[in-house]
Amino acid sequence: MKISYNWLKQFIKIDWKSEETAALLTDLGLEVEAVEPYQSVKGGLEGIVVGHVLTCVQHPNADRLKITTVDLGNGTPVQIVCGAANVAVGQKVPVATIGTTLYDKDGNAFQIKKGKIREQESHGMICAEDEIGLGESHEGIMILDASLVAGTPVAKVFNIENDEVFEIGLTPNRADAMSHMGVARDLRAGLIQKNISTELKTPSISNFRIDKRTLKIDVKVENAKLAPRYCGVTISGVTVKPSPEWLQNRLKSIGLTPKNNIVDVTNYVLHELGQPLHAFDAAKINGNKIIVKTLEAGTKFVTLDDVERTLHEDDLMICDEKGPLCFAGVFGGKHSGVSENTSNIFLESAYFNPVSVRKTAKRQALNTDASFRFERGIDPTITEYALKRAAILIQEVAGGEITSDVIDVYPKKIEDFPVFLNFEKSAKIIGQDLPKETIKKILVSLDIKVNSVSDAGLGLIIPAYRVDVQREIDVIEEILRVYGYNNINFTKKLNATVSNSPRTEDYKIQNIIASQLVSLGLNEMMANSLTTPDYASLSATLNEDENVIVLNPLSKDLSAMRQSLLFSGLEAVSYNINRRNADLKLFEFGKSYHKIGDGFDERKHLTLFVSGNRNSESWTAASQVSDFFYFKGYVMSVLSRLGINKINIQPASSDVFAEGIAIASGTDILVEMGSVKKSVAKHFDIKQEVLFADFNWELVLKSINNKIRYADIPKYPEVRRDLALLVDDTVQFDTIYDMARQSEKALLKEIDLFDVYNGKNLPEGKKSYAISFTIQDNSKTLTDTQIDKIMGKLQQKFEAELGAVLR
């Protein structure tokens, strides 16, 4: 939000430098992000002086150029080559001297230099009005008043306004500060706290008077809930034309483009008082009647931007007897606005329901200065005051007469609301016991009335325009920001509480696992939870009916909450591969979102993505592509780090895997992992293999083994024996693992699959498993006889139950 310092000074008398004022506003919670200089004429006409043309002759080498001698008031006339047809002896003209910086129509700077034009020296430039920013004409040079003295700076001849503009990062709750008057109110409170006495000067409306009653527009509000207050008045005999210079300068300083005097006044009052206004061409109001109501869904309406829009049944409209004229509080209609032919206007000032305005603005994709304010809540008490202020200004800049009584439809007054402030609670939250008189002084400076005083606290009446101050805690915040956060003393005593928190708190476990994965070379990522609902169709295990759809999405691609972290992760993988970063190791902690019946469900996940080579290409080692078993090592390291060792392997249930497994603890599936289907990867333009693991984080936390067990390091050596078994393709390693465990429970310590072969020289339907068995007795050294007996028993069991053959 932009605030003009000159404009602000019309409300409050202050002679501080802009930097000091900006610091105070920031301390008050109106953070000033920048202070920018503004000049009504760019460059401020510096270096441009009044010149007196002494001589003017034809250029010898150019028919359209003339050579002039110009007195610049310094006693030494200079020669200037000029191409204007209207230059003549005796004229007083604006001259840009050597070194002056001028600006073209696009704002690009160029400097006047001494030069030669067709072999004739030129020491400056005689300017047209558009060349120095004083107009649009370029028909010839600008002729000044003959009485001016040569050498006078042109900046003194014309009223050039120099201003400074505050760029305020306004928080959404501060609807009361969305105007120059609102900012001035806060500034006054800050100055009073610094013991600088000052008053808030508001524009006078004492000159408002009804000239005649010749143009009456009736008003009917059919939905008082959506339009609690509606005011209007007619002004006849106005002349629509460009606004005067002062008004244009005010609007330009805050980044607005002047349009015409009527529209400019409504914009001026909007930014002056915070009250949106709208001017209708009275001749275009059919039946001389304004009706505030909603219309049937599907009704068509063309807005000022020449776009035909379809109305929703809840859109509040300003209508006449034939149809809609304007979106209430949002945007005007094409056929009812003020034009250069308008002579009579109906001026509207209203208070519309903030929720209604916001919904309409979002539905219609319209964001205007008016809707911005109505959505957040404006002051319902200044509706009529702002209307009269605007009417007076319109008469000042456009002429005309007030030709009707002020209509004010206000069936139920919006009351100020009471809040009780407890002194003890205030001191506890602020951290310091402020004097009661200081508290009262601050509240009064904020227009908060002290209704009652007791030893316990204050009974307060909050003005209706402070929509953000509804509770006691809000009042305490107001006291604190005006008193100054920097003025609160630090206590010498520090209180702390040691909490008895469990070792398996979610954030602690996340940090442990994140640190581990980073140490293994993975990078943490964070993807957007908003995604396209179309992703649900890529997997039969996802249900499109479970999509959580966002109301008023930014786009279709961001219209649903993700059901799976896979697709947002694949977007990241694709993004990196397309930028020549193909060797990826990523992990993410995040949530998936599901609509279950009439409710919603959020599920927490840890996902891992690995694609490309295990390590960067190097002359010391050949590159190896990341495969399933390499990836499984990452997954198992997570479970191992959390003490989850009692697991079993099952087939993966998700159809996003070409090959995959599920790792379970008891009946709980903790993680599904595998290679992503080529058809799914192709949807993201990924041609290389992507390995994906999805941990159900809530079940992982539930399965963590908190019991720490200790054992002595074995004193006796372990023995390893290997078997190469030829088995059917249908036999899984976990079957062999379970058989071996059941066969030898006491001495068999580890069983590992270290090679799988399925190819040439093997019978059809067969594969080869190379398995290692680690045997150890903690009480004595094993003998060859014992080892051979154990291995023989295992071999016999595999042959008998699986039909395995020793290779």
mmCIF file of N, CA, C and O in Angstrom, residues 469-538:
data_model
loop_
_atom_site.group_PDB
_atom_site.id
_atom_site.type_symbol
_atom_site.label_atom_id
_atom_site.label_comp_id
_atom_site.label_asym_id
_atom_site.label_seq_id
_atom_site.Cartn_x
_atom_site.Cartn_y
_atom_site.Cartn_z
ATOM 1 N N VAL A 469 -10.024 -5.878 16.400
ATOM 2 C CA VAL A 469 -9.930 -5.780 17.863
ATOM 3 C C VAL A 469 -11.272 -6.215 18.444
ATOM 4 O O VAL A 469 -12.180 -5.406 18.637
ATOM 5 N N GLN A 470 -11.402 -7.508 18.697
ATOM 6 C CA GLN A 470 -12.667 -8.074 19.147
ATOM 7 C C GLN A 470 -12.553 -8.713 20.529
ATOM 8 O O GLN A 470 -13.553 -8.982 21.177
ATOM 9 N N ARG A 471 -11.309 -8.985 20.977
ATOM 10 C CA ARG A 471 -11.104 -9.717 22.222
ATOM 11 C C ARG A 471 -10.140 -8.946 23.125
ATOM 12 O O ARG A 471 -9.470 -8.012 22.691
ATOM 13 N N GLU A 472 -10.065 -9.388 24.353
ATOM 14 C CA GLU A 472 -9.162 -8.752 25.315
ATOM 15 C C GLU A 472 -7.719 -8.834 24.832
ATOM 16 O O GLU A 472 -6.962 -7.865 24.935
ATOM 17 N N ILE A 473 -7.334 -9.969 24.265
ATOM 18 C CA ILE A 473 -5.952 -10.144 23.806
ATOM 19 C C ILE A 473 -5.629 -9.173 22.677
ATOM 20 O O ILE A 473 -4.489 -8.706 22.537
ATOM 21 N N ASP A 474 -6.640 -8.840 21.860
ATOM 22 C CA ASP A 474 -6.434 -7.865 20.780
ATOM 23 C C ASP A 474 -6.159 -6.475 21.352
ATOM 24 O O ASP A 474 -5.331 -5.727 20.829
ATOM 25 N N VAL A 475 -6.868 -6.134 22.421
ATOM 26 C CA VAL A 475 -6.653 -4.832 23.064
ATOM 27 C C VAL A 475 -5.246 -4.767 23.649
ATOM 28 O O VAL A 475 -4.553 -3.749 23.528
ATOM 29 N N ILE A 476 -4.806 -5.860 24.267
ATOM 30 C CA ILE A 476 -3.447 -5.902 24.830
ATOM 31 C C ILE A 476 -2.413 -5.712 23.734
ATOM 32 O O ILE A 476 -1.411 -5.011 23.909
ATOM 33 N N GLU A 477 -2.653 -6.316 22.582
ATOM 34 C CA GLU A 477 -1.734 -6.146 21.453
ATOM 35 C C GLU A 477 -1.681 -4.695 20.995
ATOM 36 O O GLU A 477 -0.607 -4.166 20.669
ATOM 37 N N GLU A 478 -2.846 -4.020 20.988
ATOM 38 C CA GLU A 478 -2.884 -2.607 20.614
ATOM 39 C C GLU A 478 -2.062 -1.764 21.593
ATOM 40 O O GLU A 478 -1.297 -0.885 21.193
ATOM 41 N N ILE A 479 -2.227 -2.048 22.888
ATOM 42 C CA ILE A 479 -1.455 -1.313 23.904
ATOM 43 C C ILE A 479 0.035 -1.523 23.692
ATOM 44 O O ILE A 479 0.830 -0.575 23.717
ATOM 45 N N LEU A 480 0.411 -2.756 23.440
ATOM 46 C CA LEU A 480 1.830 -3.093 23.318
ATOM 47 C C LEU A 480 2.472 -2.462 22.097
ATOM 48 O O LEU A 480 3.587 -1.933 22.157
ATOM 49 N N ARG A 481 1.753 -2.468 20.949
ATOM 50 C CA ARG A 481 2.380 -1.927 19.739
ATOM 51 C C ARG A 481 2.528 -0.405 19.822
ATOM 52 O O ARG A 481 3.495 0.156 19.282
ATOM 53 N N VAL A 482 1.598 0.275 20.500
ATOM 54 C CA VAL A 482 1.719 1.726 20.640
ATOM 55 C C VAL A 482 2.746 2.082 21.715
ATOM 56 O O VAL A 482 3.540 3.018 21.551
ATOM 57 N N TYR A 483 2.741 1.329 22.807
ATOM 58 C CA TYR A 483 3.736 1.571 23.856
ATOM 59 C C TYR A 483 5.143 1.332 23.313
ATOM 60 O O TYR A 483 6.090 2.057 23.663
ATOM 61 N N GLY A 484 5.254 0.330 22.434
ATOM 62 C CA GLY A 484 6.545 0.051 21.797
ATOM 63 C C GLY A 484 7.161 -1.232 22.316
ATOM 64 O O GLY A 484 7.467 -1.351 23.500
ATOM 65 N N TYR A 485 7.303 -2.200 21.430
ATOM 66 C CA TYR A 485 7.938 -3.462 21.820
ATOM 67 C C TYR A 485 9.357 -3.217 22.337
ATOM 68 O O TYR A 485 9.823 -3.905 23.245
ATOM 69 N N ASN A 486 10.026 -2.222 21.754
ATOM 70 C CA ASN A 486 11.409 -1.938 22.155
ATOM 71 C C ASN A 486 11.492 -1.327 23.548
ATOM 72 O O ASN A 486 12.580 -1.252 24.127
ATOM 73 N N ASN A 487 10.356 -0.856 24.067
ATOM 74 C CA ASN A 487 10.367 -0.217 25.384
ATOM 75 C C ASN A 487 10.065 -1.186 26.525
ATOM 76 O O ASN A 487 10.062 -0.783 27.689
ATOM 77 N N ILE A 488 9.804 -2.445 26.195
ATOM 78 C CA ILE A 488 9.555 -3.447 27.227
ATOM 79 C C ILE A 488 10.892 -3.905 27.803
ATOM 80 O O ILE A 488 11.791 -4.309 27.066
ATOM 81 N N ASN A 489 11.025 -3.847 29.117
ATOM 82 C CA ASN A 489 12.281 -4.212 29.777
ATOM 83 C C ASN A 489 12.451 -5.724 29.854
ATOM 84 O O ASN A 489 11.473 -6.465 29.980
ATOM 85 N N PHE A 490 13.701 -6.153 29.781
ATOM 86 C CA PHE A 490 14.022 -7.557 29.995
ATOM 87 C C PHE A 490 14.197 -7.793 31.493
ATOM 88 O O PHE A 490 14.875 -7.026 32.180
ATOM 89 N N THR A 491 13.585 -8.858 32.005
ATOM 90 C CA THR A 491 13.746 -9.177 33.419
ATOM 91 C C THR A 491 15.051 -9.937 33.637
ATOM 92 O O THR A 491 15.545 -10.634 32.750
ATOM 93 N N LYS A 492 15.601 -9.796 34.828
ATOM 94 C CA LYS A 492 16.845 -10.500 35.170
ATOM 95 C C LYS A 492 16.576 -11.958 35.515
ATOM 96 O O LYS A 492 17.478 -12.785 35.476
ATOM 97 N N LYS A 493 15.342 -12.264 35.849
ATOM 98 C CA LYS A 493 14.980 -13.625 36.215
ATOM 99 C C LYS A 493 14.512 -14.390 34.987
ATOM 100 O O LYS A 493 13.715 -13.905 34.195
ATOM 101 N N LEU A 494 15.005 -15.612 34.845
ATOM 102 C CA LEU A 494 14.617 -16.451 33.717
ATOM 103 C C LEU A 494 13.925 -17.697 34.242
ATOM 104 O O LEU A 494 14.510 -18.461 35.028
ATOM 105 N N ASN A 495 12.685 -17.898 33.856
ATOM 106 C CA ASN A 495 11.930 -19.077 34.270
ATOM 107 C C ASN A 495 11.909 -20.095 33.140
ATOM 108 O O ASN A 495 11.725 -19.745 31.968
ATOM 109 N N ALA A 496 12.083 -21.346 33.497
ATOM 110 C CA ALA A 496 12.054 -22.411 32.496
ATOM 111 C C ALA A 496 11.455 -23.651 33.114
ATOM 112 O O ALA A 496 11.554 -23.871 34.326
ATOM 113 N N THR A 497 10.833 -24.459 32.283
ATOM 114 C CA THR A 497 10.240 -25.709 32.740
ATOM 115 C C THR A 497 10.847 -26.858 31.957
ATOM 116 O O THR A 497 10.926 -26.804 30.727
ATOM 117 N N VAL A 498 11.296 -27.870 32.690
ATOM 118 C CA VAL A 498 11.845 -29.063 32.036
ATOM 119 C C VAL A 498 10.694 -30.028 31.802
ATOM 120 O O VAL A 498 10.047 -30.480 32.754
ATOM 121 N N SER A 499 10.436 -30.315 30.564
ATOM 122 C CA SER A 499 9.308 -31.188 30.235
ATOM 123 C C SER A 499 9.765 -32.628 30.128
ATOM 124 O O SER A 499 10.893 -32.912 29.713
ATOM 125 N N ASN A 500 8.881 -33.520 30.506
ATOM 126 C CA ASN A 500 9.153 -34.947 30.399
ATOM 127 C C ASN A 500 8.567 -35.426 29.073
ATOM 128 O O ASN A 500 7.414 -35.818 28.995
ATOM 129 N N SER A 501 9.361 -35.352 28.037
ATOM 130 C CA SER A 501 8.859 -35.692 26.704
ATOM 131 C C SER A 501 9.332 -37.087 26.307
ATOM 132 O O SER A 501 10.441 -37.495 26.648
ATOM 133 N N PRO A 502 8.516 -37.814 25.600
ATOM 134 C CA PRO A 502 8.900 -39.176 25.184
ATOM 135 C C PRO A 502 10.020 -39.150 24.160
ATOM 136 O O PRO A 502 10.183 -38.186 23.419
ATOM 137 N N ARG A 503 10.785 -40.243 24.121
ATOM 138 C CA ARG A 503 11.912 -40.320 23.192
ATOM 139 C C ARG A 503 11.446 -40.435 21.756
ATOM 140 O O ARG A 503 12.197 -40.136 20.835
ATOM 141 N N THR A 504 10.206 -40.862 21.569
ATOM 142 C CA THR A 504 9.725 -41.095 20.204
ATOM 143 C C THR A 504 8.861 -39.954 19.693
ATOM 144 O O THR A 504 7.979 -40.165 18.873
ATOM 145 N N GLU A 505 9.096 -38.731 20.172
ATOM 146 C CA GLU A 505 8.362 -37.597 19.618
ATOM 147 C C GLU A 505 8.664 -37.478 18.128
ATOM 148 O O GLU A 505 9.819 -37.620 17.702
ATOM 149 N N ASP A 506 7.625 -37.185 17.370
ATOM 150 C CA ASP A 506 7.721 -37.206 15.909
ATOM 151 C C ASP A 506 8.885 -36.370 15.392
ATOM 152 O O ASP A 506 9.718 -36.840 14.596
ATOM 153 N N TYR A 507 8.973 -35.121 15.842
ATOM 154 C CA TYR A 507 9.990 -34.234 15.277
ATOM 155 C C TYR A 507 11.401 -34.725 15.593
ATOM 156 O O TYR A 507 12.336 -34.553 14.801
ATOM 157 N N LYS A 508 11.576 -35.377 16.761
ATOM 158 C CA LYS A 508 12.896 -35.904 17.111
ATOM 159 C C LYS A 508 13.288 -37.054 16.177
ATOM 160 O O LYS A 508 14.423 -37.114 15.687
ATOM 161 N N ILE A 509 12.332 -37.954 15.946
ATOM 162 C CA ILE A 509 12.606 -39.088 15.060
ATOM 163 C C ILE A 509 12.868 -38.598 13.636
ATOM 164 O O ILE A 509 13.765 -39.099 12.946
ATOM 165 N N GLN A 510 12.085 -37.614 13.196
ATOM 166 C CA GLN A 510 12.321 -37.055 11.852
ATOM 167 C C GLN A 510 13.731 -36.501 11.732
ATOM 168 O O GLN A 510 14.403 -36.719 10.722
ATOM 169 N N ASN A 511 14.170 -35.765 12.753
ATOM 170 C CA ASN A 511 15.524 -35.196 12.703
ATOM 171 C C ASN A 511 16.588 -36.284 12.663
ATOM 172 O O ASN A 511 17.594 -36.165 11.956
ATOM 173 N N ILE A 512 16.374 -37.364 13.439
ATOM 174 C CA ILE A 512 17.341 -38.468 13.454
ATOM 175 C C ILE A 512 17.448 -39.102 12.074
ATOM 176 O O ILE A 512 18.540 -39.302 11.531
ATOM 177 N N ILE A 513 16.282 -39.423 11.490
ATOM 178 C CA ILE A 513 16.279 -40.096 10.180
ATOM 179 C C ILE A 513 16.763 -39.156 9.075
ATOM 180 O O ILE A 513 17.494 -39.566 8.160
ATOM 181 N N ALA A 514 16.358 -37.868 9.148
ATOM 182 C CA ALA A 514 16.821 -36.909 8.138
ATOM 183 C C ALA A 514 18.343 -36.796 8.175
ATOM 184 O O ALA A 514 19.000 -36.791 7.129
ATOM 185 N N SER A 515 18.916 -36.725 9.370
ATOM 186 C CA SER A 515 20.378 -36.639 9.494
ATOM 187 C C SER A 515 21.041 -37.883 8.927
ATOM 188 O O SER A 515 22.077 -37.805 8.251
ATOM 189 N N GLN A 516 20.443 -39.046 9.192
ATOM 190 C CA GLN A 516 21.014 -40.283 8.677
ATOM 191 C C GLN A 516 20.984 -40.323 7.145
ATOM 192 O O GLN A 516 21.972 -40.668 6.500
ATOM 193 N N LEU A 517 19.815 -39.973 6.583
ATOM 194 C CA LEU A 517 19.685 -40.019 5.125
ATOM 195 C C LEU A 517 20.617 -39.013 4.455
ATOM 196 O O LEU A 517 21.196 -39.302 3.394
ATOM 197 N N VAL A 518 20.754 -37.834 5.052
ATOM 198 C CA VAL A 518 21.682 -36.845 4.489
ATOM 199 C C VAL A 518 23.112 -37.370 4.537
ATOM 200 O O VAL A 518 23.894 -37.200 3.598
ATOM 201 N N SER A 519 23.476 -38.053 5.628
ATOM 202 C CA SER A 519 24.827 -38.605 5.737
ATOM 203 C C SER A 519 25.065 -39.710 4.716
ATOM 204 O O SER A 519 26.205 -39.997 4.344
ATOM 205 N N LEU A 520 23.975 -40.340 4.236
ATOM 206 C CA LEU A 520 24.082 -41.372 3.205
ATOM 207 C C LEU A 520 24.077 -40.789 1.792
ATOM 208 O O LEU A 520 24.114 -41.544 0.815
ATOM 209 N N GLY A 521 23.988 -39.460 1.702
ATOM 210 C CA GLY A 521 24.062 -38.818 0.389
ATOM 211 C C GLY A 521 22.746 -38.405 -0.201
ATOM 212 O O GLY A 521 22.690 -37.945 -1.351
ATOM 213 N N LEU A 522 21.645 -38.530 0.550
ATOM 214 C CA LEU A 522 20.347 -38.096 0.030
ATOM 215 C C LEU A 522 20.128 -36.616 0.326
ATOM 216 O O LEU A 522 20.686 -36.074 1.284
ATOM 217 N N ASN A 523 19.318 -35.976 -0.482
ATOM 218 C CA ASN A 523 18.958 -34.570 -0.303
ATOM 219 C C ASN A 523 17.480 -34.474 0.055
ATOM 220 O O ASN A 523 16.642 -35.121 -0.574
ATOM 221 N N GLU A 524 17.182 -33.646 1.059
ATOM 222 C CA GLU A 524 15.779 -33.486 1.446
ATOM 223 C C GLU A 524 15.084 -32.523 0.494
ATOM 224 O O GLU A 524 15.651 -31.505 0.104
ATOM 225 N N MET A 525 13.869 -32.852 0.123
ATOM 226 C CA MET A 525 13.071 -32.004 -0.760
ATOM 227 C C MET A 525 11.744 -31.685 -0.066
ATOM 228 O O MET A 525 11.348 -32.341 0.898
ATOM 229 N N MET A 526 11.079 -30.672 -0.575
ATOM 230 C CA MET A 526 9.746 -30.314 -0.082
ATOM 231 C C MET A 526 8.895 -29.933 -1.283
ATOM 232 O O MET A 526 9.180 -28.940 -1.950
ATOM 233 N N ALA A 527 7.893 -30.731 -1.565
ATOM 234 C CA ALA A 527 7.048 -30.503 -2.743
ATOM 235 C C ALA A 527 5.749 -29.830 -2.317
ATOM 236 O O ALA A 527 5.358 -29.857 -1.151
ATOM 237 N N ASN A 528 5.086 -29.235 -3.301
ATOM 238 C CA ASN A 528 3.806 -28.567 -3.061
ATOM 239 C C ASN A 528 2.725 -29.611 -2.776
ATOM 240 O O ASN A 528 2.611 -30.615 -3.482
ATOM 241 N N SER A 529 1.938 -29.378 -1.725
ATOM 242 C CA SER A 529 0.833 -30.296 -1.415
ATOM 243 C C SER A 529 -0.330 -30.136 -2.389
ATOM 244 O O SER A 529 -1.193 -31.009 -2.458
ATOM 245 N N LEU A 530 -0.355 -29.023 -3.109
ATOM 246 C CA LEU A 530 -1.391 -28.809 -4.120
ATOM 247 C C LEU A 530 -0.944 -29.410 -5.442
ATOM 248 O O LEU A 530 0.206 -29.226 -5.857
ATOM 249 N N THR A 531 -1.830 -30.105 -6.083
ATOM 250 C CA THR A 531 -1.470 -30.769 -7.328
ATOM 251 C C THR A 531 -2.708 -30.887 -8.208
ATOM 252 O O THR A 531 -3.766 -30.344 -7.894
ATOM 253 N N THR A 532 -2.575 -31.611 -9.301
ATOM 254 C CA THR A 532 -3.712 -31.789 -10.209
ATOM 255 C C THR A 532 -4.499 -33.030 -9.820
ATOM 256 O O THR A 532 -3.908 -34.059 -9.468
ATOM 257 N N PRO A 533 -5.825 -32.976 -9.860
ATOM 258 C CA PRO A 533 -6.627 -34.169 -9.533
ATOM 259 C C PRO A 533 -6.452 -35.291 -10.539
ATOM 260 O O PRO A 533 -6.796 -36.442 -10.256
ATOM 261 N N ASP A 534 -5.890 -34.991 -11.712
ATOM 262 C CA ASP A 534 -5.726 -36.011 -12.756
ATOM 263 C C ASP A 534 -4.739 -37.094 -12.362
ATOM 264 O O ASP A 534 -4.768 -38.201 -12.920
ATOM 265 N N TYR A 535 -3.841 -36.816 -11.410
ATOM 266 C CA TYR A 535 -2.847 -37.816 -11.023
ATOM 267 C C TYR A 535 -3.488 -39.063 -10.429
ATOM 268 O O TYR A 535 -2.908 -40.146 -10.469
ATOM 269 N N ALA A 536 -4.677 -38.917 -9.847
ATOM 270 C CA ALA A 536 -5.343 -40.071 -9.236
ATOM 271 C C ALA A 536 -5.635 -41.152 -10.270
ATOM 272 O O ALA A 536 -5.730 -42.334 -9.937
ATOM 273 N N SER A 537 -5.753 -40.762 -11.542
ATOM 274 C CA SER A 537 -6.055 -41.733 -12.594
ATOM 275 C C SER A 537 -4.831 -42.552 -12.999
ATOM 276 O O SER A 537 -4.962 -43.527 -13.741
ATOM 277 N N LEU A 538 -3.646 -42.204 -12.514
ATOM 278 C CA LEU A 538 -2.429 -42.943 -12.879
ATOM 279 C C LEU A 538 -2.264 -44.224 -12.070
ATOM 280 O O LEU A 538 -1.381 -45.026 -12.352
#
